[in-house]
Short mmCIF file of C-alpha atoms in Angstrom, two decimals:
data_model
loop_
_atom_site.label_atom_id
_atom_site.label_comp_id
_atom_site.label_asym_id
_atom_site.label_seq_id
_atom_site.Cartn_x
_atom_site.Cartn_y
_atom_site.Cartn_z
CA MET C 266 -78.20 129.84 76.52
CA GLY C 267 -80.37 126.94 75.35
CA SER C 268 -77.55 125.17 73.54
CA PHE C 269 -75.24 125.56 76.51
CA SER C 270 -77.87 124.17 78.93
CA SER C 271 -78.33 121.17 76.69
CA TRP C 272 -74.58 120.63 76.58
CA ILE C 273 -74.41 120.67 80.42
CA MET C 274 -77.32 118.24 80.68
CA LYS C 275 -75.54 115.83 78.35
CA LEU C 276 -72.53 115.92 80.62
CA ARG C 277 -74.50 115.39 83.80
CA MET C 278 -77.31 113.00 82.65
CA PRO C 279 -76.13 110.38 80.13
CA LYS C 280 -78.81 108.23 78.56
CA GLN C 281 -79.31 104.84 80.14
CA GLY C 282 -77.56 102.04 78.33
CA ARG C 283 -75.22 104.34 76.42
CA VAL C 284 -71.78 105.52 77.52
CA PRO C 285 -71.20 109.18 76.51
CA TRP C 286 -67.50 108.77 75.72
CA GLY C 287 -67.20 112.27 74.21
CA SER C 288 -68.50 113.91 77.40
CA ILE C 289 -66.31 111.74 79.61
CA GLY C 290 -63.29 112.76 77.53
CA ILE C 291 -64.08 116.41 78.10
CA PHE C 292 -64.24 116.00 81.86
CA VAL C 293 -61.03 113.97 81.92
CA ALA C 294 -59.21 116.67 79.94
CA ILE C 295 -60.53 119.43 82.21
CA ALA C 296 -59.63 117.51 85.39
CA SER C 297 -56.10 116.86 84.15
CA ALA C 298 -55.42 120.50 83.28
CA ALA C 299 -56.90 121.67 86.55
CA GLY C 300 -54.55 119.53 88.60
CA LEU C 301 -52.16 122.50 88.73
CA VAL C 302 -54.68 124.71 90.52
CA ALA C 303 -57.30 122.63 92.31
CA SER C 304 -58.91 119.24 92.66
CA SER C 305 -61.20 117.96 89.94
CA ALA C 306 -64.17 118.07 92.29
CA TRP C 307 -63.68 121.77 92.94
CA LEU C 308 -63.23 122.38 89.20
CA SER C 309 -66.48 120.61 88.32
CA THR C 310 -68.36 122.67 90.90
CA GLN C 311 -66.90 125.91 89.60
CA PHE C 312 -67.83 124.95 86.04
CA ILE C 313 -71.49 124.46 87.00
CA ILE C 314 -71.66 127.61 89.14
CA ASP C 315 -69.63 129.99 86.95
CA PRO C 316 -68.20 128.68 83.65
CA ARG C 317 -66.35 131.99 83.10
CA SER C 318 -64.14 131.29 86.13
CA ILE C 319 -62.39 128.36 84.41
CA VAL C 320 -62.46 129.51 80.77
CA TRP C 321 -58.68 130.03 80.97
CA LEU C 322 -58.38 126.24 80.76
CA ASN C 323 -59.32 126.45 77.05
CA GLN C 324 -55.71 127.16 76.13
CA TYR C 325 -54.71 123.75 77.52
CA LEU C 326 -57.60 121.69 76.11
CA PRO C 327 -57.93 120.09 72.66
CA LYS C 328 -60.27 121.97 70.35
CA GLN C 329 -63.10 119.42 70.62
CA ALA C 330 -63.05 119.63 74.45
CA ARG C 331 -63.01 123.42 74.90
CA ILE C 332 -65.70 125.20 76.87
CA PRO C 333 -68.07 126.84 74.33
CA VAL C 334 -67.67 130.48 75.36
CA SER C 335 -70.08 131.94 72.82
CA ALA C 336 -72.92 129.88 74.22
CA TRP C 337 -72.95 131.80 77.49
CA ASP C 338 -71.35 135.17 76.69
CA ASP C 339 -72.87 137.06 73.78
CA PRO C 340 -70.87 139.92 72.21
CA LYS C 341 -71.20 143.18 74.15
CA THR C 342 -70.23 146.76 73.59
CA LEU C 343 -67.47 148.29 75.70
CA LYS C 344 -70.09 150.33 77.55
CA GLU C 345 -72.05 147.19 78.38
CA ILE C 346 -68.92 145.50 79.69
CA GLN C 347 -68.09 148.52 81.81
CA SER C 348 -71.64 148.62 83.16
CA ASP C 349 -71.54 144.92 84.08
CA LEU C 350 -68.28 145.46 85.94
CA ARG C 351 -69.66 148.39 87.90
CA ARG C 352 -72.59 146.29 89.06
CA ALA C 353 -70.06 143.74 90.32
CA GLY C 354 -68.13 146.40 92.25
CA LEU C 355 -65.28 146.47 89.70
CA PHE C 356 -64.12 148.79 86.96
CA ALA C 357 -62.30 148.48 83.63
CA GLY C 358 -58.89 149.99 83.07
CA GLU C 359 -57.64 151.45 79.82
CA PRO C 360 -58.10 148.81 77.05
CA ILE C 361 -54.98 147.70 75.19
CA ARG C 362 -55.60 147.30 71.46
CA VAL C 363 -53.91 144.42 69.63
CA GLU C 364 -54.03 144.49 65.81
CA THR C 365 -53.13 141.30 63.93
CA PRO C 366 -52.67 141.37 60.12
CA ILE C 367 -54.77 138.80 58.25
CA LYS C 368 -53.74 138.06 54.67
CA GLY C 369 -56.40 139.27 52.23
CA LYS C 370 -58.67 140.55 55.02
CA LYS C 371 -58.99 143.43 57.43
CA PRO C 372 -56.71 143.24 60.49
CA GLN C 373 -58.07 141.28 63.41
CA THR C 374 -58.65 143.49 66.45
CA ASP C 375 -58.49 142.28 70.05
CA LEU C 376 -58.86 144.32 73.22
CA LEU C 377 -57.10 143.34 76.44
CA ILE C 378 -59.05 144.85 79.30
CA PRO C 379 -57.66 144.99 82.86
CA VAL C 380 -60.32 144.68 85.54
CA PHE C 381 -59.71 146.41 88.85
CA GLN C 382 -61.23 146.47 92.31
CA SER C 383 -61.40 149.99 93.74
CA ALA C 384 -59.03 150.95 96.54
CA GLN C 385 -60.22 150.39 100.09
CA GLU C 386 -59.12 152.18 103.27
CA GLY C 387 -56.47 154.30 101.59
CA GLY C 388 -54.92 151.40 99.67
CA ASP C 389 -54.33 150.98 95.95
CA ASP C 390 -56.67 149.78 93.22
CA ARG C 391 -56.06 146.05 92.74
CA LEU C 392 -55.98 144.22 89.44
CA LYS C 393 -58.39 141.29 89.66
CA GLU C 394 -58.60 140.03 86.08
CA LEU C 395 -57.05 140.49 82.67
CA ARG C 396 -59.58 139.75 79.96
CA ALA C 397 -59.22 139.34 76.20
CA TYR C 398 -62.03 140.33 73.84
CA ARG C 399 -62.26 140.08 70.06
CA LEU C 400 -63.93 142.76 67.96
CA VAL C 401 -66.79 141.29 65.92
CA LEU C 402 -68.80 143.20 63.28
CA ASN C 403 -72.59 143.19 63.05
CA PRO C 404 -73.17 140.57 65.75
CA THR C 405 -76.86 141.59 65.98
CA PRO C 406 -79.15 143.84 63.94
CA HIS C 407 -78.82 146.51 66.64
CA LYS C 408 -75.03 146.44 67.01
CA LYS C 409 -72.60 147.42 64.28
CA GLU C 410 -69.72 146.05 66.31
CA ALA C 411 -69.20 144.46 69.69
CA LEU C 412 -66.64 142.57 71.74
CA GLN C 413 -66.65 138.81 72.10
CA PHE C 414 -65.05 137.50 75.29
CA VAL C 415 -62.33 134.96 74.38
CA ASN C 416 -60.08 134.47 77.42
CA GLN C 417 -58.86 135.72 80.80
CA ILE C 418 -56.07 134.96 83.21
CA GLU C 419 -56.23 134.47 86.93
CA ILE C 420 -54.36 137.14 88.89
CA LEU C 421 -52.02 135.68 91.50
CA GLU C 422 -50.44 138.56 93.42
CA LEU C 423 -46.77 138.50 94.30
CA ARG C 424 -45.62 138.30 97.90
CA GLU C 425 -43.76 141.11 99.61
CA ASP C 426 -40.80 138.87 100.47
CA PHE C 427 -40.29 138.17 96.74
CA VAL C 428 -40.41 141.89 95.92
CA THR C 429 -37.84 142.83 98.58
CA GLU C 430 -35.54 139.81 98.07
CA PRO C 431 -32.67 141.75 96.37
CA LEU C 432 -32.57 144.25 99.25
CA VAL C 433 -32.71 141.49 101.88
CA ARG C 434 -29.95 139.57 100.07
CA SER C 435 -27.81 142.73 100.11
CA ARG C 436 -28.63 143.22 103.81
CA VAL C 437 -30.08 146.64 103.21
CA ILE C 438 -33.33 145.71 104.96
CA ASN C 439 -34.55 142.89 107.20
CA PRO C 440 -36.66 140.03 105.79
CA SER C 441 -40.19 141.05 104.84
CA SER C 442 -43.58 139.46 105.39
CA ASP C 443 -45.28 137.14 102.92
CA ARG C 444 -48.34 139.35 102.50
CA PRO C 445 -49.60 139.80 98.92
CA VAL C 446 -48.94 143.09 97.15
CA PRO C 447 -51.29 144.38 94.43
CA PHE C 448 -50.77 144.98 90.73
CA THR C 449 -52.01 148.51 90.11
CA MET C 450 -51.26 148.99 86.43
CA VAL C 451 -51.08 147.10 83.13
CA GLN C 452 -48.79 148.38 80.38
CA ARG C 453 -47.78 147.09 76.97
CA PHE C 454 -44.16 146.75 75.90
CA GLU C 455 -43.73 148.58 72.62
CA ASP C 456 -40.07 149.41 71.93
CA ARG C 457 -38.08 146.41 70.63
CA ALA C 458 -40.71 143.93 71.86
CA PRO C 459 -41.16 140.82 69.67
CA ARG C 460 -43.99 141.25 67.15
CA ASN C 461 -45.41 137.75 67.48
CA GLY C 462 -48.25 138.80 69.79
CA ALA C 463 -48.63 141.29 72.63
CA TRP C 464 -46.26 141.58 75.59
CA LEU C 465 -47.55 143.25 78.75
CA THR C 466 -46.48 143.88 82.31
CA MET C 467 -48.83 143.87 85.27
CA ASN C 468 -46.95 145.95 87.83
CA GLY C 469 -47.05 147.86 91.09
CA LYS C 470 -44.77 149.70 93.51
CA LEU C 471 -43.81 149.05 97.12
CA GLN C 472 -42.58 151.97 99.20
CA GLN C 473 -39.37 151.41 101.18
CA GLY C 474 -38.28 154.54 103.03
CA ASP C 475 -37.63 157.31 100.50
CA SER C 476 -37.57 154.98 97.53
CA SER C 477 -40.00 152.56 95.91
CA ILE C 478 -39.45 149.07 94.50
CA ALA C 479 -41.11 148.27 91.20
CA TYR C 480 -42.41 144.75 90.71
CA GLY C 481 -44.65 142.83 88.37
CA GLN C 482 -45.30 139.95 86.00
CA VAL C 483 -44.74 139.71 82.27
CA VAL C 484 -47.77 138.46 80.31
CA TYR C 485 -47.88 137.24 76.74
CA TYR C 486 -51.05 137.22 74.62
CA ASN C 487 -51.22 135.08 71.48
CA PRO C 488 -53.86 136.59 69.17
CA ILE C 489 -53.88 133.50 66.95
CA THR C 490 -54.92 131.06 69.69
CA THR C 491 -56.18 133.72 72.19
CA ALA C 492 -53.94 132.09 74.80
CA MET C 493 -52.60 134.27 77.64
CA SER C 494 -49.77 133.25 79.92
CA VAL C 495 -47.66 134.72 82.72
CA MET C 496 -44.06 134.38 81.48
CA LEU C 497 -42.01 135.91 84.29
CA SER C 498 -42.22 137.55 87.73
CA TRP C 499 -39.79 140.42 88.33
CA THR C 500 -38.69 143.01 90.88
CA SER C 501 -36.49 146.10 90.62
CA PRO C 502 -35.16 147.93 93.71
CA GLU C 503 -34.24 150.82 91.38
CA GLY C 504 -37.92 151.25 90.55
CA GLU C 505 -37.34 150.57 86.83
CA LEU C 506 -39.66 148.77 84.49
CA PRO C 507 -37.95 145.90 82.64
CA SER C 508 -37.37 146.32 78.91
CA TRP C 509 -36.58 144.50 75.68
CA GLN C 510 -33.17 145.34 74.32
CA ALA C 511 -31.75 145.47 70.81
CA VAL C 512 -29.74 142.38 69.83
CA PRO C 513 -27.66 141.48 66.78
CA LYS C 514 -29.44 139.73 63.92
CA GLY C 515 -29.80 136.01 64.46
CA ARG C 516 -29.75 136.19 68.27
CA PRO C 517 -32.85 135.56 70.40
CA ALA C 518 -34.70 138.60 71.70
CA GLU C 519 -33.48 139.66 75.16
CA PHE C 520 -35.40 141.01 78.13
CA VAL C 521 -33.60 142.94 80.90
CA VAL C 522 -34.57 143.35 84.57
CA ASN C 523 -32.53 145.79 86.67
CA GLN C 524 -32.08 144.47 90.23
CA THR C 525 -29.21 146.82 91.13
CA VAL C 526 -28.88 147.72 94.81
CA GLY C 527 -26.74 150.78 95.58
CA LEU C 528 -23.29 150.46 93.98
CA GLU C 529 -23.72 146.74 93.31
CA PRO C 530 -24.98 146.24 89.73
CA ASP C 531 -27.31 143.32 89.14
CA PHE C 532 -28.95 142.82 85.75
CA GLN C 533 -31.01 139.74 84.99
CA VAL C 534 -31.16 139.13 81.24
CA TYR C 535 -33.57 136.62 79.67
CA GLN C 536 -33.62 135.25 76.13
CA LEU C 537 -36.81 134.34 74.28
CA ARG C 538 -36.31 130.66 73.50
CA SER C 539 -38.56 128.30 71.54
CA VAL C 540 -40.16 125.35 73.34
CA LYS C 541 -42.44 122.55 72.17
CA ARG C 542 -45.74 124.05 73.28
CA LYS C 543 -48.68 124.87 71.03
CA ASN C 544 -50.34 128.00 72.41
CA VAL C 545 -47.25 129.77 73.84
CA PRO C 546 -44.34 128.17 71.95
CA PHE C 547 -41.52 129.91 73.80
CA GLN C 548 -40.24 130.88 77.24
CA LEU C 549 -37.99 133.52 78.83
CA GLN C 550 -34.77 131.73 79.73
CA PRO C 551 -32.14 133.49 81.90
CA ILE C 552 -28.61 133.93 80.59
CA SER C 553 -26.52 131.96 83.08
CA LEU C 554 -22.92 132.54 84.09
CA SER C 555 -22.65 129.08 85.67
CA GLU C 556 -21.62 127.12 82.60
CA SER C 557 -19.43 128.02 79.65
CA GLY C 558 -21.17 129.07 76.45
CA LEU C 559 -18.28 127.71 74.40
CA LYS C 560 -18.61 124.30 72.74
CA GLN C 561 -15.02 123.38 73.51
CA GLU C 562 -13.42 123.36 76.95
CA ASN C 563 -11.60 126.58 77.76
CA GLY C 564 -10.14 127.10 81.22
CA ALA C 565 -9.65 130.83 80.79
CA PHE C 566 -13.32 131.31 79.92
CA VAL C 567 -14.38 129.25 82.94
CA ASP C 568 -12.12 131.45 85.10
CA ALA C 569 -13.76 134.54 83.61
CA LEU C 570 -17.21 133.24 84.57
CA PHE C 571 -16.01 132.64 88.13
CA LEU C 572 -14.67 136.20 88.36
CA ALA C 573 -17.97 137.55 87.01
CA ARG C 574 -20.01 135.59 89.56
CA SER C 575 -17.73 137.04 92.25
CA GLY C 576 -18.41 140.61 91.10
CA LEU C 577 -15.05 141.31 89.41
CA TRP C 578 -16.81 142.29 86.20
CA SER C 579 -14.08 144.36 84.54
CA THR C 580 -11.42 141.70 85.09
CA ALA C 581 -13.81 139.01 83.82
CA LEU C 582 -14.52 141.06 80.72
CA GLU C 583 -10.79 141.36 79.94
CA TYR C 584 -10.42 137.57 80.23
CA MET C 585 -13.39 136.99 77.92
CA GLN C 586 -12.16 139.45 75.30
CA SER C 587 -8.80 137.67 75.29
CA VAL C 588 -10.47 134.27 74.87
CA LYS C 589 -12.59 135.58 72.00
CA ARG C 590 -9.47 136.69 70.12
CA GLN C 591 -7.83 133.30 70.72
CA VAL C 592 -10.67 130.97 69.70
CA GLY C 593 -11.62 132.89 66.55
CA LEU C 594 -14.34 131.06 64.62
CA ASP C 595 -15.05 128.75 67.57
CA TRP C 596 -16.62 131.67 69.41
CA THR C 597 -20.37 131.08 69.90
CA GLN C 598 -23.52 133.17 70.24
CA ASN C 599 -24.03 131.80 73.76
CA ALA C 600 -20.53 132.92 74.77
CA GLN C 601 -21.20 136.32 73.24
CA ALA C 602 -24.43 136.66 75.22
CA GLN C 603 -22.52 135.86 78.40
CA MET C 604 -19.81 138.38 77.56
CA ASP C 605 -22.43 141.05 76.79
CA LEU C 606 -24.02 140.43 80.20
CA VAL C 607 -20.63 140.77 81.88
CA ALA C 608 -19.92 143.94 79.88
CA ARG C 609 -23.24 145.44 81.01
CA HIS C 610 -22.15 145.07 84.66
CA ALA C 611 -18.55 146.14 83.99
CA LYS C 612 -19.75 149.35 82.38
CA VAL C 613 -21.46 150.31 85.65
CA THR C 614 -18.62 149.42 88.01
CA LYS C 615 -16.08 151.18 85.77
CA ALA C 616 -18.16 154.37 85.61
CA GLN C 617 -18.64 154.37 89.39
CA ALA C 618 -14.91 153.92 90.01
CA GLU C 619 -14.00 156.78 87.68
CA GLN C 620 -16.53 159.34 88.85
CA PRO C 621 -15.67 161.75 91.69
CA TRP C 622 -17.26 161.10 95.09
CA ALA C 623 -17.68 163.62 97.92
CA ASN C 624 -17.13 160.85 100.48
CA VAL C 625 -13.72 159.15 100.37
CA GLY C 626 -15.23 155.98 101.81
CA GLN C 627 -17.59 155.71 98.83
CA GLN C 628 -14.69 156.51 96.48
CA VAL C 629 -12.69 153.61 97.93
CA LEU C 630 -15.70 151.30 97.83
CA ALA C 631 -16.39 152.10 94.16
CA ASN C 632 -12.76 151.24 93.31
CA LEU C 633 -12.85 148.00 95.28
CA LEU C 634 -16.06 146.90 93.59
CA ASP C 635 -14.31 147.33 90.23
CA GLY C 636 -11.25 145.39 91.41
CA ARG C 637 -8.97 148.45 91.46
CA TRP C 638 -6.94 147.37 94.47
CA GLU C 639 -3.92 149.59 93.85
CA ARG C 640 -5.97 152.72 93.22
CA ALA C 641 -8.02 152.11 96.37
CA ALA C 642 -4.79 151.68 98.40
CA GLN C 643 -3.52 155.03 97.15
CA LEU C 644 -6.71 156.67 98.38
CA VAL C 645 -6.11 155.24 101.87
CA GLN C 646 -2.50 156.38 101.93
CA ASN C 647 -3.39 159.88 100.71
CA SER C 648 -6.40 160.37 103.02
CA THR C 649 -4.94 160.22 106.52
CA SER C 650 -7.76 162.36 107.95
CA ASP C 651 -10.57 160.27 106.39
CA ARG C 652 -9.44 156.78 107.30
CA THR C 653 -12.31 156.33 109.73
CA GLU C 654 -14.77 156.57 106.84
CA ILE C 655 -12.77 154.02 104.87
CA LEU C 656 -12.60 151.61 107.77
CA ASP C 657 -16.35 151.95 108.34
CA VAL C 658 -16.93 150.82 104.76
CA LEU C 659 -14.89 147.69 105.52
CA LYS C 660 -16.28 147.19 109.02
CA PHE C 661 -19.88 147.08 107.86
CA ASP C 662 -19.25 145.34 104.53
CA PRO C 663 -22.14 142.89 104.00
CA GLY C 664 -19.89 140.61 101.99
CA ARG C 665 -19.58 142.30 98.59
CA VAL C 666 -15.94 143.43 99.19
CA GLN C 667 -14.97 140.14 100.87
CA ARG C 668 -16.45 138.17 97.97
CA ARG C 669 -14.17 139.99 95.55
CA ILE C 670 -11.13 139.65 97.83
CA ASN C 671 -11.68 135.90 98.11
CA ALA C 672 -12.00 135.54 94.33
CA ALA C 673 -8.83 137.53 93.64
CA LEU C 674 -6.79 135.60 96.22
CA ASN C 675 -8.19 132.34 94.90
CA PHE C 676 -6.45 133.13 91.59
CA ASP C 677 -3.25 134.41 93.15
CA PRO C 678 -2.80 134.00 96.94
CA THR C 679 0.43 136.05 96.82
CA ARG C 680 -1.09 139.29 95.48
CA SER C 681 0.06 141.82 98.04
CA GLU C 682 -2.30 144.60 96.94
CA VAL C 683 -5.26 142.29 97.56
CA GLN C 684 -3.80 141.01 100.84
CA LEU C 685 -3.68 144.64 101.98
CA TRP C 686 -7.47 144.90 101.68
CA ALA C 687 -8.05 141.54 103.28
CA ALA C 688 -5.94 142.66 106.24
CA LEU C 689 -7.64 146.06 106.48
CA ARG C 690 -11.08 144.49 106.44
CA LEU C 691 -10.05 142.02 109.14
CA ALA C 692 -8.56 144.85 111.21
CA ALA C 693 -11.72 146.94 110.87
CA GLN C 694 -13.91 144.04 112.00
CA GLN C 695 -11.78 142.16 114.51
CA GLY C 696 -8.90 144.47 115.40
CA LYS C 697 -5.29 144.96 114.30
CA PRO C 698 -3.80 141.90 116.09
CA SER C 699 -6.08 139.56 114.10
CA ALA C 700 -5.07 141.26 110.84
CA ILE C 701 -1.33 141.03 111.63
CA ALA C 702 -1.68 137.37 112.60
CA TRP C 703 -3.55 136.53 109.39
CA LEU C 704 -1.07 138.45 107.23
CA SER C 705 1.93 136.66 108.71
CA LYS C 706 0.56 133.33 107.48
CA GLN C 707 0.09 134.46 103.86
CA PRO C 708 2.60 133.93 101.01
CA SER C 709 4.10 137.15 99.70
CA ASP C 710 5.08 138.35 96.22
CA SER C 711 6.84 141.45 97.54
CA GLY C 712 8.69 141.98 100.81
CA VAL C 713 8.48 145.75 100.26
CA ARG C 714 4.71 145.66 99.87
CA ARG C 715 4.32 143.41 102.90
CA ALA C 716 6.27 145.94 104.98
CA GLN C 717 4.08 148.78 103.66
CA THR C 718 0.94 146.86 104.63
CA VAL C 719 2.21 146.26 108.16
CA LYS C 720 3.24 149.90 108.44
CA LEU C 721 -0.23 151.08 107.35
CA LEU C 722 -1.87 148.83 109.91
CA ASN C 723 0.40 150.23 112.62
CA GLU C 724 -0.37 153.81 111.60
CA LEU C 725 -4.06 153.35 112.05
CA ASP C 726 -5.26 154.82 115.31
CA LEU C 727 -6.47 152.15 117.73
CA MET C 728 -9.73 154.06 118.11
CA THR C 729 -10.54 153.44 114.45
CA LEU C 730 -10.07 149.68 114.66
CA GLY C 731 -13.23 148.71 116.44
CA THR C 732 -14.51 145.19 116.87
CA VAL C 733 -17.79 144.04 115.37
CA THR C 734 -19.18 140.67 114.51
CA PRO C 735 -17.86 139.96 111.00
CA ALA C 736 -20.45 140.02 108.24
CA LYS C 737 -21.20 136.58 106.77
CA ASN C 738 -19.78 136.09 103.30
#
């Protein structure tokens, strides 16, 4: 501790007549990095009171300006670390071992230790810190091996409104509070995870009725620089942990988060992309369906992206497959990644449409979500006794069916099989007169089909065509 005390005194009490430019540089570097989290005054105070609390800044500081960790934290055994935590009212979770090959030497061993605060008043244990230690051999005559503290990250809990956002967006539940929710577990990604360091998830679960939402943050640890960084916050209404997926050779690693709600598939896929940053030289970048992944302009591919964003996944996939055949060698990896994302969603909607459902309303809904307008119409015509269930699906549609209807009619306003569903939804929400009035103003591609639509509307019992405030699209 003597060397550290001397170092502090040099920072605080420069000799008269001499400007300690090296010390000033250190404080300037620390203050600049700390601008993201607090004022420089607060940071200086924390450094004097508890240097460990700001050691995470080392990953942002030049080597000559880093806080000398070894001067104030001697290597300790795992038992000593656990004992120190207990005295502080905390406890250590299961250590995660990270082995790094070193050419011509034994592998370097690091331990990532989650630090928890015990549950209070029937709550969950809360993750408070994630520490990194390095295994050192023979640090003292009395210790054959011990752990040297090298880094930690500050735990910033997620808010409940972030966790429930997919359900709120789908109008399954009302908006939530902004209270923090705890991380209760730390796990390492093993299968298919990139090998350039350790990838972890700090996660928890939030109960919603009979189901629970999984949520968390992805953390990367670089054993070469000992840097740790939160790469991504995620939430999954299905209660699934995110995962790395297999990709063709030459394509960036991909990370998948399942945000599906009910019959509406929603997969967020991120690619591991390089960035100009020393300690963590990459980021997780989402695959977007907003802009074309082709280098050359292609209207059909742009149309396919629009259909995909509107939820007509199977139709969008057919468009993309056609474009791929047409452009040949001009097809790109970015376009392929977009098509694979669309295919992932289309696989779900197709399977749902083809499986049998006990409830005819759900059967119709599954077909509509896959853009099977004709098949859904046949179900209505063949299920005279179950039309109330079908109309209820349309009456209380939160916008997912309407979004698809709008997209289909945007491409072809004359499509009578789509007009049928637009009219039925309008009838279910505002009554038959409104539906007939809307239909009479639409262009038609078939007089026969228009007559069938009007006939079906007339056949519907007036008691089944209630009036509700239409759902916002």
